């Protein structure tokens, strides 16, 4: 995926310091999906690394920063692991990740309103349909299902 090839080793080196840091979150995206990868690049530009690590599902850094997230969960949709250990998935995770940006934080009342939540769900549904049409996440889904079958 774009924007993370050369950065994995350097981010992994500082990862233990940030894992339990207060206010630190981990965003996990489907690495094989171009739409997800583009969103990950956008998040890296908007949110400081001290607040949010954006990592591909199943990578070594994901296993170090968020070991509680299983491959079968994160291979299907965008996930956010909060600093308190709580996990969000799908549209709620996207909205929460964007609100970590100082630029989007100013629009929090709009994001949290009924209309903002409705618009976010419509956009997320459209993105999921586009991903399904392109088949870009089919490989990741098949890998997750194969891994799930191997689990006890």
PDB file of C-alpha atoms in Angstrom:
ATOM      1  CA  UNK A   1       0.000   0.000   0.000  1.00  0.00           C
ATOM      2  CA  UNK A   2       1.102   3.494  -0.723  1.00  0.00           C
ATOM      3  CA  UNK A   3       2.510   5.584   2.078  1.00  0.00           C
ATOM      4  CA  UNK A   4       3.563   2.814   4.428  1.00  0.00           C
ATOM      5  CA  UNK A   5       6.240   0.632   2.755  1.00  0.00           C
ATOM      6  CA  UNK A   6       9.331   2.344   4.109  1.00  0.00           C
ATOM      7  CA  UNK A   7       7.670   3.576   7.275  1.00  0.00           C
ATOM      8  CA  UNK A   8       6.741   0.221   8.861  1.00  0.00           C
ATOM      9  CA  UNK A   9      10.144  -0.432  10.417  1.00  0.00           C
ATOM     10  CA  UNK A  10      10.461   3.068  11.873  1.00  0.00           C
ATOM     11  CA  UNK A  11       6.884   3.035  13.209  1.00  0.00           C
ATOM     12  CA  UNK A  12       7.359  -0.431  14.677  1.00  0.00           C
ATOM     13  CA  UNK A  13      10.488   0.701  16.516  1.00  0.00           C
ATOM     14  CA  UNK A  14       8.527   3.323  18.485  1.00  0.00           C
ATOM     15  CA  UNK A  15       5.378   1.240  18.797  1.00  0.00           C
ATOM     16  CA  UNK A  16       5.945  -0.192  22.313  1.00  0.00           C
ATOM     17  CA  UNK A  17       6.118   3.336  23.726  1.00  0.00           C
ATOM     18  CA  UNK A  18       2.777   4.255  22.167  1.00  0.00           C
ATOM     19  CA  UNK A  19       0.799   1.052  22.749  1.00  0.00           C
ATOM     20  CA  UNK A  20      -0.453   1.997  26.193  1.00  0.00           C
ATOM     21  CA  UNK A  21      -0.058   5.739  25.841  1.00  0.00           C
ATOM     22  CA  UNK A  22      -3.163   7.661  26.897  1.00  0.00           C
ATOM     23  CA  UNK A  23      -5.018   9.093  23.951  1.00  0.00           C
ATOM     24  CA  UNK A  24      -3.319   6.831  21.400  1.00  0.00           C
ATOM     25  CA  UNK A  25      -5.502   4.991  18.878  1.00  0.00           C
ATOM     26  CA  UNK A  26      -4.826   2.398  16.160  1.00  0.00           C
ATOM     27  CA  UNK A  27      -6.670   2.429  12.829  1.00  0.00           C
ATOM     28  CA  UNK A  28      -6.620  -0.855  10.902  1.00  0.00           C
ATOM     29  CA  UNK A  29      -7.518  -0.936   7.220  1.00  0.00           C
ATOM     30  CA  UNK A  30      -7.744  -3.601   4.511  1.00  0.00           C
ATOM     31  CA  UNK A  31      -4.345  -3.371   2.825  1.00  0.00           C
ATOM     32  CA  UNK A  32      -5.427  -5.020  -0.436  1.00  0.00           C
ATOM     33  CA  UNK A  33      -8.185  -2.492  -1.122  1.00  0.00           C
ATOM     34  CA  UNK A  34      -7.243   0.644  -3.071  1.00  0.00           C
ATOM     35  CA  UNK A  35     -10.098   2.634  -1.536  1.00  0.00           C
ATOM     36  CA  UNK A  36      -9.009   1.660   1.991  1.00  0.00           C
ATOM     37  CA  UNK A  37      -5.358   2.394   1.203  1.00  0.00           C
ATOM     38  CA  UNK A  38      -6.257   5.854  -0.103  1.00  0.00           C
ATOM     39  CA  UNK A  39      -8.247   6.556   3.062  1.00  0.00           C
ATOM     40  CA  UNK A  40      -5.268   5.390   5.150  1.00  0.00           C
ATOM     41  CA  UNK A  41      -2.994   7.840   3.321  1.00  0.00           C
ATOM     42  CA  UNK A  42      -5.513  10.627   4.021  1.00  0.00           C
ATOM     43  CA  UNK A  43      -5.630   9.730   7.722  1.00  0.00           C
ATOM     44  CA  UNK A  44      -1.834   9.756   7.949  1.00  0.00           C
ATOM     45  CA  UNK A  45      -1.852  13.283   6.536  1.00  0.00           C
ATOM     46  CA  UNK A  46      -4.635  14.554   8.817  1.00  0.00           C
ATOM     47  CA  UNK A  47      -3.847  12.958  12.181  1.00  0.00           C
ATOM     48  CA  UNK A  48      -0.560  13.146  14.084  1.00  0.00           C
ATOM     49  CA  UNK A  49       1.294   9.812  14.563  1.00  0.00           C
ATOM     50  CA  UNK A  50       1.392  10.454  18.319  1.00  0.00           C
ATOM     51  CA  UNK A  51      -2.418  10.213  18.339  1.00  0.00           C
ATOM     52  CA  UNK A  52      -3.133   7.591  15.669  1.00  0.00           C
ATOM     53  CA  UNK A  53      -1.237   4.761  14.016  1.00  0.00           C
ATOM     54  CA  UNK A  54      -2.717   3.697  10.685  1.00  0.00           C
ATOM     55  CA  UNK A  55      -1.703   0.114   9.890  1.00  0.00           C
ATOM     56  CA  UNK A  56      -2.716  -2.570   7.382  1.00  0.00           C
ATOM     57  CA  UNK A  57      -4.630  -5.601   8.599  1.00  0.00           C
ATOM     58  CA  UNK A  58      -2.470  -8.629   9.339  1.00  0.00           C
ATOM     59  CA  UNK A  59       0.835  -6.734   9.277  1.00  0.00           C
ATOM     60  CA  UNK A  60       3.542  -7.159  11.907  1.00  0.00           C
ATOM     61  CA  UNK A  61       2.901  -3.671  13.274  1.00  0.00           C
ATOM     62  CA  UNK A  62      -0.846  -4.377  13.561  1.00  0.00           C
ATOM     63  CA  UNK A  63      -0.121  -7.534  15.530  1.00  0.00           C
ATOM     64  CA  UNK A  64       2.137  -5.526  17.851  1.00  0.00           C
ATOM     65  CA  UNK A  65      -0.120  -2.491  18.321  1.00  0.00           C
ATOM     66  CA  UNK A  66      -3.500  -4.251  18.351  1.00  0.00           C
ATOM     67  CA  UNK A  67      -3.024  -7.970  19.049  1.00  0.00           C
ATOM     68  CA  UNK A  68      -6.651  -8.338  20.201  1.00  0.00           C
ATOM     69  CA  UNK A  69      -7.922  -7.716  16.650  1.00  0.00           C
ATOM     70  CA  UNK A  70      -8.289 -10.927  14.679  1.00  0.00           C
ATOM     71  CA  UNK A  71      -7.588 -11.174  10.970  1.00  0.00           C
ATOM     72  CA  UNK A  72     -11.134 -12.245  10.151  1.00  0.00           C
ATOM     73  CA  UNK A  73     -12.485  -9.034  11.721  1.00  0.00           C
ATOM     74  CA  UNK A  74     -10.140  -6.477  10.225  1.00  0.00           C
ATOM     75  CA  UNK A  75      -9.970  -8.025   6.733  1.00  0.00           C
ATOM     76  CA  UNK A  76     -13.608  -7.147   6.104  1.00  0.00           C
ATOM     77  CA  UNK A  77     -13.926  -3.535   7.253  1.00  0.00           C
ATOM     78  CA  UNK A  78     -12.092  -0.522   8.647  1.00  0.00           C
ATOM     79  CA  UNK A  79     -11.496  -0.761  12.411  1.00  0.00           C
ATOM     80  CA  UNK A  80     -10.385   1.618  15.138  1.00  0.00           C
ATOM     81  CA  UNK A  81      -8.941   0.467  18.450  1.00  0.00           C
ATOM     82  CA  UNK A  82      -9.323   3.229  21.012  1.00  0.00           C
ATOM     83  CA  UNK A  83      -6.788   4.023  23.688  1.00  0.00           C
ATOM     84  CA  UNK A  84      -9.154   2.563  26.311  1.00  0.00           C
ATOM     85  CA  UNK A  85      -9.217  -0.787  24.448  1.00  0.00           C
ATOM     86  CA  UNK A  86     -12.654  -0.331  22.914  1.00  0.00           C
ATOM     87  CA  UNK A  87     -13.090  -1.230  19.247  1.00  0.00           C
ATOM     88  CA  UNK A  88     -15.172   0.444  16.575  1.00  0.00           C
ATOM     89  CA  UNK A  89     -15.917  -0.936  13.132  1.00  0.00           C
ATOM     90  CA  UNK A  90     -17.199   0.450   9.849  1.00  0.00           C
ATOM     91  CA  UNK A  91     -18.793   3.870   9.663  1.00  0.00           C
ATOM     92  CA  UNK A  92     -18.422   4.523  13.411  1.00  0.00           C
ATOM     93  CA  UNK A  93     -14.683   3.826  13.196  1.00  0.00           C
ATOM     94  CA  UNK A  94     -14.289   6.106  10.167  1.00  0.00           C
ATOM     95  CA  UNK A  95     -16.172   8.955  11.865  1.00  0.00           C
ATOM     96  CA  UNK A  96     -14.192   8.591  15.110  1.00  0.00           C
ATOM     97  CA  UNK A  97     -10.856   8.439  13.233  1.00  0.00           C
ATOM     98  CA  UNK A  98     -11.668  11.618  11.310  1.00  0.00           C
ATOM     99  CA  UNK A  99     -12.602  13.382  14.548  1.00  0.00           C
ATOM    100  CA  UNK A 100      -9.048  12.788  15.813  1.00  0.00           C
ATOM    101  CA  UNK A 101      -7.923  15.359  13.238  1.00  0.00           C
ATOM    102  CA  UNK A 102      -7.867  18.951  14.466  1.00  0.00           C
ATOM    103  CA  UNK A 103      -9.448  20.069  11.186  1.00  0.00           C
ATOM    104  CA  UNK A 104     -12.455  17.731  11.532  1.00  0.00           C
ATOM    105  CA  UNK A 105     -12.720  18.243  15.297  1.00  0.00           C
ATOM    106  CA  UNK A 106     -14.055  21.734  14.617  1.00  0.00           C
ATOM    107  CA  UNK A 107     -17.011  20.106  12.841  1.00  0.00           C
ATOM    108  CA  UNK A 108     -17.813  17.689  15.680  1.00  0.00           C
ATOM    109  CA  UNK A 109     -21.375  18.961  16.200  1.00  0.00           C
ATOM    110  CA  UNK A 110     -22.123  18.304  12.511  1.00  0.00           C
ATOM    111  CA  UNK A 111     -20.501  14.844  12.613  1.00  0.00           C
ATOM    112  CA  UNK A 112     -22.442  13.850  15.729  1.00  0.00           C
ATOM    113  CA  UNK A 113     -25.803  15.188  14.548  1.00  0.00           C
ATOM    114  CA  UNK A 114     -28.448  12.844  13.148  1.00  0.00           C
ATOM    115  CA  UNK A 115     -27.940  14.249   9.692  1.00  0.00           C
ATOM    116  CA  UNK A 116     -24.159  13.848   9.922  1.00  0.00           C
ATOM    117  CA  UNK A 117     -24.504  10.258  11.096  1.00  0.00           C
ATOM    118  CA  UNK A 118     -26.995   9.513   8.314  1.00  0.00           C
ATOM    119  CA  UNK A 119     -24.691  11.035   5.674  1.00  0.00           C
ATOM    120  CA  UNK A 120     -21.720   9.060   7.030  1.00  0.00           C
ATOM    121  CA  UNK A 121     -23.695   5.814   6.818  1.00  0.00           C
ATOM    122  CA  UNK A 122     -24.767   6.540   3.223  1.00  0.00           C
ATOM    123  CA  UNK A 123     -21.168   7.323   2.204  1.00  0.00           C
ATOM    124  CA  UNK A 124     -19.867   4.208   3.949  1.00  0.00           C
ATOM    125  CA  UNK A 125     -22.527   2.037   2.316  1.00  0.00           C
ATOM    126  CA  UNK A 126     -21.589   3.446  -1.093  1.00  0.00           C
ATOM    127  CA  UNK A 127     -17.919   2.742  -0.436  1.00  0.00           C
ATOM    128  CA  UNK A 128     -18.692  -0.842   0.591  1.00  0.00           C
ATOM    129  CA  UNK A 129     -20.729  -1.350  -2.592  1.00  0.00           C
ATOM    130  CA  UNK A 130     -17.898   0.072  -4.681  1.00  0.00           C
ATOM    131  CA  UNK A 131     -15.408  -2.260  -2.986  1.00  0.00           C
ATOM    132  CA  UNK A 132     -17.704  -5.228  -3.627  1.00  0.00           C
ATOM    133  CA  UNK A 133     -18.172  -4.239  -7.284  1.00  0.00           C
ATOM    134  CA  UNK A 134     -14.434  -3.881  -7.838  1.00  0.00           C
ATOM    135  CA  UNK A 135     -13.716  -7.087  -5.964  1.00  0.00           C
ATOM    136  CA  UNK A 136     -10.661  -5.489  -4.395  1.00  0.00           C
ATOM    137  CA  UNK A 137     -11.390  -6.907  -0.962  1.00  0.00           C
ATOM    138  CA  UNK A 138     -12.331 -10.387  -2.162  1.00  0.00           C
ATOM    139  CA  UNK A 139      -8.794 -11.674  -1.720  1.00  0.00           C
ATOM    140  CA  UNK A 140      -8.590 -10.262   1.805  1.00  0.00           C
ATOM    141  CA  UNK A 141     -11.999 -11.743   2.638  1.00  0.00           C
ATOM    142  CA  UNK A 142     -10.975 -15.174   1.316  1.00  0.00           C
ATOM    143  CA  UNK A 143      -7.738 -15.011   3.319  1.00  0.00           C
ATOM    144  CA  UNK A 144      -9.684 -14.099   6.465  1.00  0.00           C
ATOM    145  CA  UNK A 145     -12.125 -16.959   5.935  1.00  0.00           C
ATOM    146  CA  UNK A 146      -9.254 -19.422   5.375  1.00  0.00           C
ATOM    147  CA  UNK A 147      -7.544 -18.206   8.543  1.00  0.00           C
ATOM    148  CA  UNK A 148     -10.827 -18.471  10.455  1.00  0.00           C
ATOM    149  CA  UNK A 149     -11.222 -22.116   9.393  1.00  0.00           C
ATOM    150  CA  UNK A 150      -7.761 -22.903  10.760  1.00  0.00           C
ATOM    151  CA  UNK A 151      -8.583 -21.435  14.171  1.00  0.00           C
ATOM    152  CA  UNK A 152      -9.801 -23.847  16.903  1.00  0.00           C
TER     153      UNK A 152
END
